[in-house]
Coordinates of C-alpha atoms in Angstrom, one line a residue:
M1 CA 0.7 167.3 100.4
C2 CA -2.4 166.7 98.3
D3 CA -3.8 163.7 96.3
E4 CA -3.4 165.7 93.1
L5 CA 0.4 166.0 93.6
V6 CA 0.7 162.3 94.5
G7 CA -1.3 161.2 91.4
A8 CA 0.5 163.6 89.1
A9 CA 3.9 162.3 90.2
L10 CA 2.9 158.7 89.9
L11 CA 1.5 159.2 86.5
A12 CA 4.4 161.2 85.3
A13 CA 6.9 158.5 86.4
L14 CA 4.8 155.8 84.7
E15 CA 4.4 157.6 81.4
Q16 CA 7.8 159.4 81.6
R17 CA 6.1 162.7 80.7
F18 CA 6.7 165.6 83.1
A19 CA 4.7 168.8 82.8
D20 CA 3.5 171.7 84.9
D21 CA 5.5 171.8 88.2
L22 CA 7.2 168.5 88.0
R23 CA 10.6 167.6 86.6
P24 CA 12.3 164.1 86.0
P25 CA 14.2 162.8 89.1
L26 CA 17.9 163.4 89.3
E27 CA 18.6 159.7 89.9
P28 CA 15.9 157.7 88.1
Q29 CA 17.0 154.2 89.0
A30 CA 14.7 152.3 91.3
I31 CA 16.5 150.2 93.9
I32 CA 15.9 147.8 96.7
H33 CA 17.0 149.6 99.8
P34 CA 18.9 147.8 102.5
N35 CA 16.2 148.7 105.0
G36 CA 13.7 146.5 103.3
F37 CA 11.7 148.5 100.8
V38 CA 11.7 149.4 97.1
K39 CA 12.8 153.0 96.7
L40 CA 11.4 154.3 93.4
P41 CA 12.2 157.9 92.4
L42 CA 9.2 159.6 90.8
A43 CA 9.9 163.3 90.2
R44 CA 11.2 166.5 91.7
T45 CA 9.4 169.8 92.0
A46 CA 10.2 172.5 89.5
G47 CA 11.9 174.7 92.0
G48 CA 14.0 171.8 93.3
A49 CA 12.8 172.1 96.9
A50 CA 11.4 168.5 97.1
R51 CA 12.2 165.1 95.6
L52 CA 9.3 162.7 95.3
F53 CA 9.5 158.9 95.8
L54 CA 7.3 155.8 96.1
H55 CA 8.4 153.3 98.8
V56 CA 7.0 149.7 98.5
W57 CA 7.6 147.7 101.6
Q58 CA 8.4 144.0 101.1
A59 CA 7.4 141.0 103.2
G60 CA 8.5 141.3 106.8
S61 CA 10.0 144.8 106.1
A62 CA 11.7 146.6 108.9
D63 CA 14.6 149.0 109.1
A64 CA 17.8 147.1 109.8
D65 CA 19.0 149.7 112.3
V66 CA 17.9 152.9 114.1
H67 CA 18.8 155.9 111.9
D68 CA 18.2 159.5 111.2
H69 CA 17.9 161.5 108.0
R70 CA 19.8 164.6 106.8
W71 CA 16.5 166.1 105.4
A72 CA 12.9 166.6 106.6
F73 CA 10.2 164.7 104.8
A74 CA 6.4 164.3 104.5
S75 CA 4.7 161.0 103.7
A76 CA 1.3 159.6 102.8
V77 CA 0.4 156.0 103.3
L78 CA -1.2 154.8 100.1
R79 CA -1.7 151.1 101.1
G80 CA -1.2 148.9 104.1
E81 CA 0.1 150.1 107.4
L82 CA 3.4 151.7 108.6
S83 CA 4.7 152.2 112.1
H84 CA 7.5 154.6 113.1
T85 CA 9.3 154.2 116.4
L86 CA 10.8 157.6 117.3
M87 CA 14.0 157.6 119.5
D88 CA 15.4 160.1 122.0
V89 CA 19.1 159.6 121.4
T90 CA 22.2 161.1 123.0
V91 CA 25.4 160.9 120.8
T92 CA 28.8 161.3 122.4
P93 CA 32.5 160.8 121.4
G94 CA 33.8 157.2 121.6
S95 CA 33.6 155.4 124.9
A96 CA 33.2 151.8 126.1
G97 CA 29.7 150.4 126.3
G98 CA 27.6 147.3 125.7
R99 CA 25.1 146.8 123.1
G100 CA 21.6 148.2 123.5
R101 CA 18.9 146.2 125.3
E102 CA 15.2 146.6 125.6
R103 CA 13.2 146.7 128.8
G104 CA 9.4 146.9 129.2
R105 CA 6.5 146.4 126.9
G106 CA 3.7 148.5 125.3
R107 CA 3.9 151.7 123.3
E108 CA 6.6 153.2 125.4
E109 CA 9.8 151.3 126.1
H110 CA 13.2 152.2 127.6
L111 CA 16.6 151.1 126.3
T112 CA 19.9 150.9 128.1
G113 CA 23.5 150.4 126.8
A114 CA 25.5 152.1 124.1
F115 CA 25.5 151.8 120.3
A116 CA 28.2 152.5 117.8
V117 CA 27.4 155.4 115.4
A118 CA 28.1 155.1 111.7
R119 CA 27.9 158.1 109.4
Y120 CA 26.1 157.3 106.2
R121 CA 26.7 159.0 102.8
P122 CA 25.2 158.0 99.5
G123 CA 27.8 157.1 96.9
V124 CA 27.6 156.3 93.2
G125 CA 25.8 152.9 93.1
T126 CA 26.5 152.2 96.8
H127 CA 25.6 153.0 100.4
C128 CA 28.7 154.1 102.2
F129 CA 29.3 153.9 106.0
D130 CA 32.0 155.5 108.2
V131 CA 32.6 154.4 111.8
S132 CA 36.1 156.0 112.0
R133 CA 34.9 158.7 114.4
R134 CA 34.1 156.1 117.1
E135 CA 31.0 158.0 118.2
R136 CA 28.6 156.2 120.7
A137 CA 24.9 156.7 121.3
V138 CA 22.5 156.0 124.1
V139 CA 18.8 155.6 123.4
N140 CA 17.0 157.2 126.3
H141 CA 13.4 156.2 125.4
R142 CA 11.2 155.6 122.4
R143 CA 7.6 155.7 121.3
T144 CA 5.8 154.0 118.4
H145 CA 3.2 155.6 116.1
V146 CA 1.1 153.6 113.7
F147 CA -0.2 155.0 110.4
P148 CA -2.9 153.2 108.4
A149 CA -3.7 153.8 104.7
G150 CA -4.9 157.3 104.1
R151 CA -2.9 158.9 106.9
R152 CA -0.2 161.5 106.4
Y153 CA 2.7 162.3 108.6
G154 CA 6.0 164.2 108.6
M155 CA 9.4 164.2 110.3
E156 CA 12.0 166.8 110.8
A157 CA 15.7 166.2 109.9
F158 CA 18.0 164.4 112.4
V159 CA 15.2 162.5 114.2
F160 CA 16.3 159.0 115.1
H161 CA 13.7 156.4 114.2
R162 CA 13.0 152.9 113.0
A163 CA 10.2 151.9 110.6
H164 CA 8.2 148.7 110.2
A165 CA 5.5 147.9 107.6
L166 CA 3.1 145.2 106.6
A167 CA 4.0 143.4 103.4
G168 CA 3.0 145.3 100.3
A169 CA 2.5 148.6 102.1
M170 CA 3.1 151.7 99.9
T171 CA 4.1 155.2 101.0
F172 CA 4.5 158.4 99.0
V173 CA 7.4 160.5 100.2
A174 CA 8.2 164.1 99.6
R175 CA 11.8 164.7 100.7
G176 CA 13.3 168.2 101.4
L177 CA 16.8 169.5 100.7
P178 CA 19.7 168.0 102.6
Q179 CA 20.8 170.0 105.7
R180 CA 24.1 168.2 106.1
P181 CA 26.3 165.8 104.0
Y182 CA 25.6 162.6 106.1
A183 CA 23.0 160.7 108.1
R184 CA 23.6 158.5 111.1
V185 CA 23.0 154.8 111.8
L186 CA 23.1 153.1 115.2
L187 CA 24.8 149.7 115.3
D188 CA 25.0 147.3 118.2
D189 CA 28.3 145.8 119.0
E190 CA 27.4 142.5 117.4
T191 CA 26.6 144.1 114.0
S192 CA 29.3 144.0 111.4
T193 CA 28.6 146.8 108.8
P194 CA 30.7 146.9 105.6
V195 CA 32.2 150.2 104.5
K196 CA 30.0 150.0 101.4
K197 CA 26.8 148.2 100.4
P198 CA 26.0 148.0 96.7
W199 CA 22.6 149.1 95.4
R200 CA 20.3 146.4 94.1
P201 CA 18.5 147.8 91.0
L202 CA 14.9 147.1 90.3
D203 CA 13.9 145.9 86.8
A204 CA 11.7 148.0 84.5
V205 CA 8.8 145.5 84.5
E206 CA 8.5 145.5 88.3
R207 CA 8.9 149.2 88.5
R208 CA 5.9 149.8 86.2
Q209 CA 3.8 147.3 88.1
H210 CA 4.5 149.1 91.4
L211 CA 3.5 152.4 89.8
R212 CA 0.2 151.0 88.5
D213 CA -0.5 149.4 91.9
A214 CA 0.1 152.8 93.6
L215 CA -2.2 154.6 91.2
E216 CA -4.9 152.0 91.9
A217 CA -4.4 152.4 95.7
L218 CA -4.8 156.1 95.3
G219 CA -8.1 155.6 93.5

């Protein structure tokens, strides 16, 4: 991922003019994601291998739950700071177990207990969750990595993680093709997750301002 691609995608989304190797996003609506950030589609590559997004993290942003993704991605931190906590997780068929608990401090921590596993699929205008399979998960250990502005990082598909960002942090995300039809979310036994969560659309004025701020941060 290079600065030229980041800048071209941001400018194309702002001006709604797509040329060279970029095409308009398949789903152009910017939304406020349940995990605490604005998800703003920018473009897709001409061959369709990658979809490009701007994420803008809001005050106190943190992923609500540990989750994985059905695709690999690469990301560049444009502004602020982002941390990712990577989890080593074992998923098994349904069984009894208590909610997860943390032990220890510092960069490496160990967790005990079991979590319910929800399978997540995007729907039309909604986030859809399925807990009917009654799968359970145990988090064996985790480690946190911190990425300041200017850093790039990537993640393979199916890696369980949880992100946290400073207010106003911005990340550019290049997302690969889905490798299966669903992602997974870990829920403790005190969490009540609805079957569906509606999208919260972002208005056009705020969308344009985020794009201008990202171009300014890119320099």
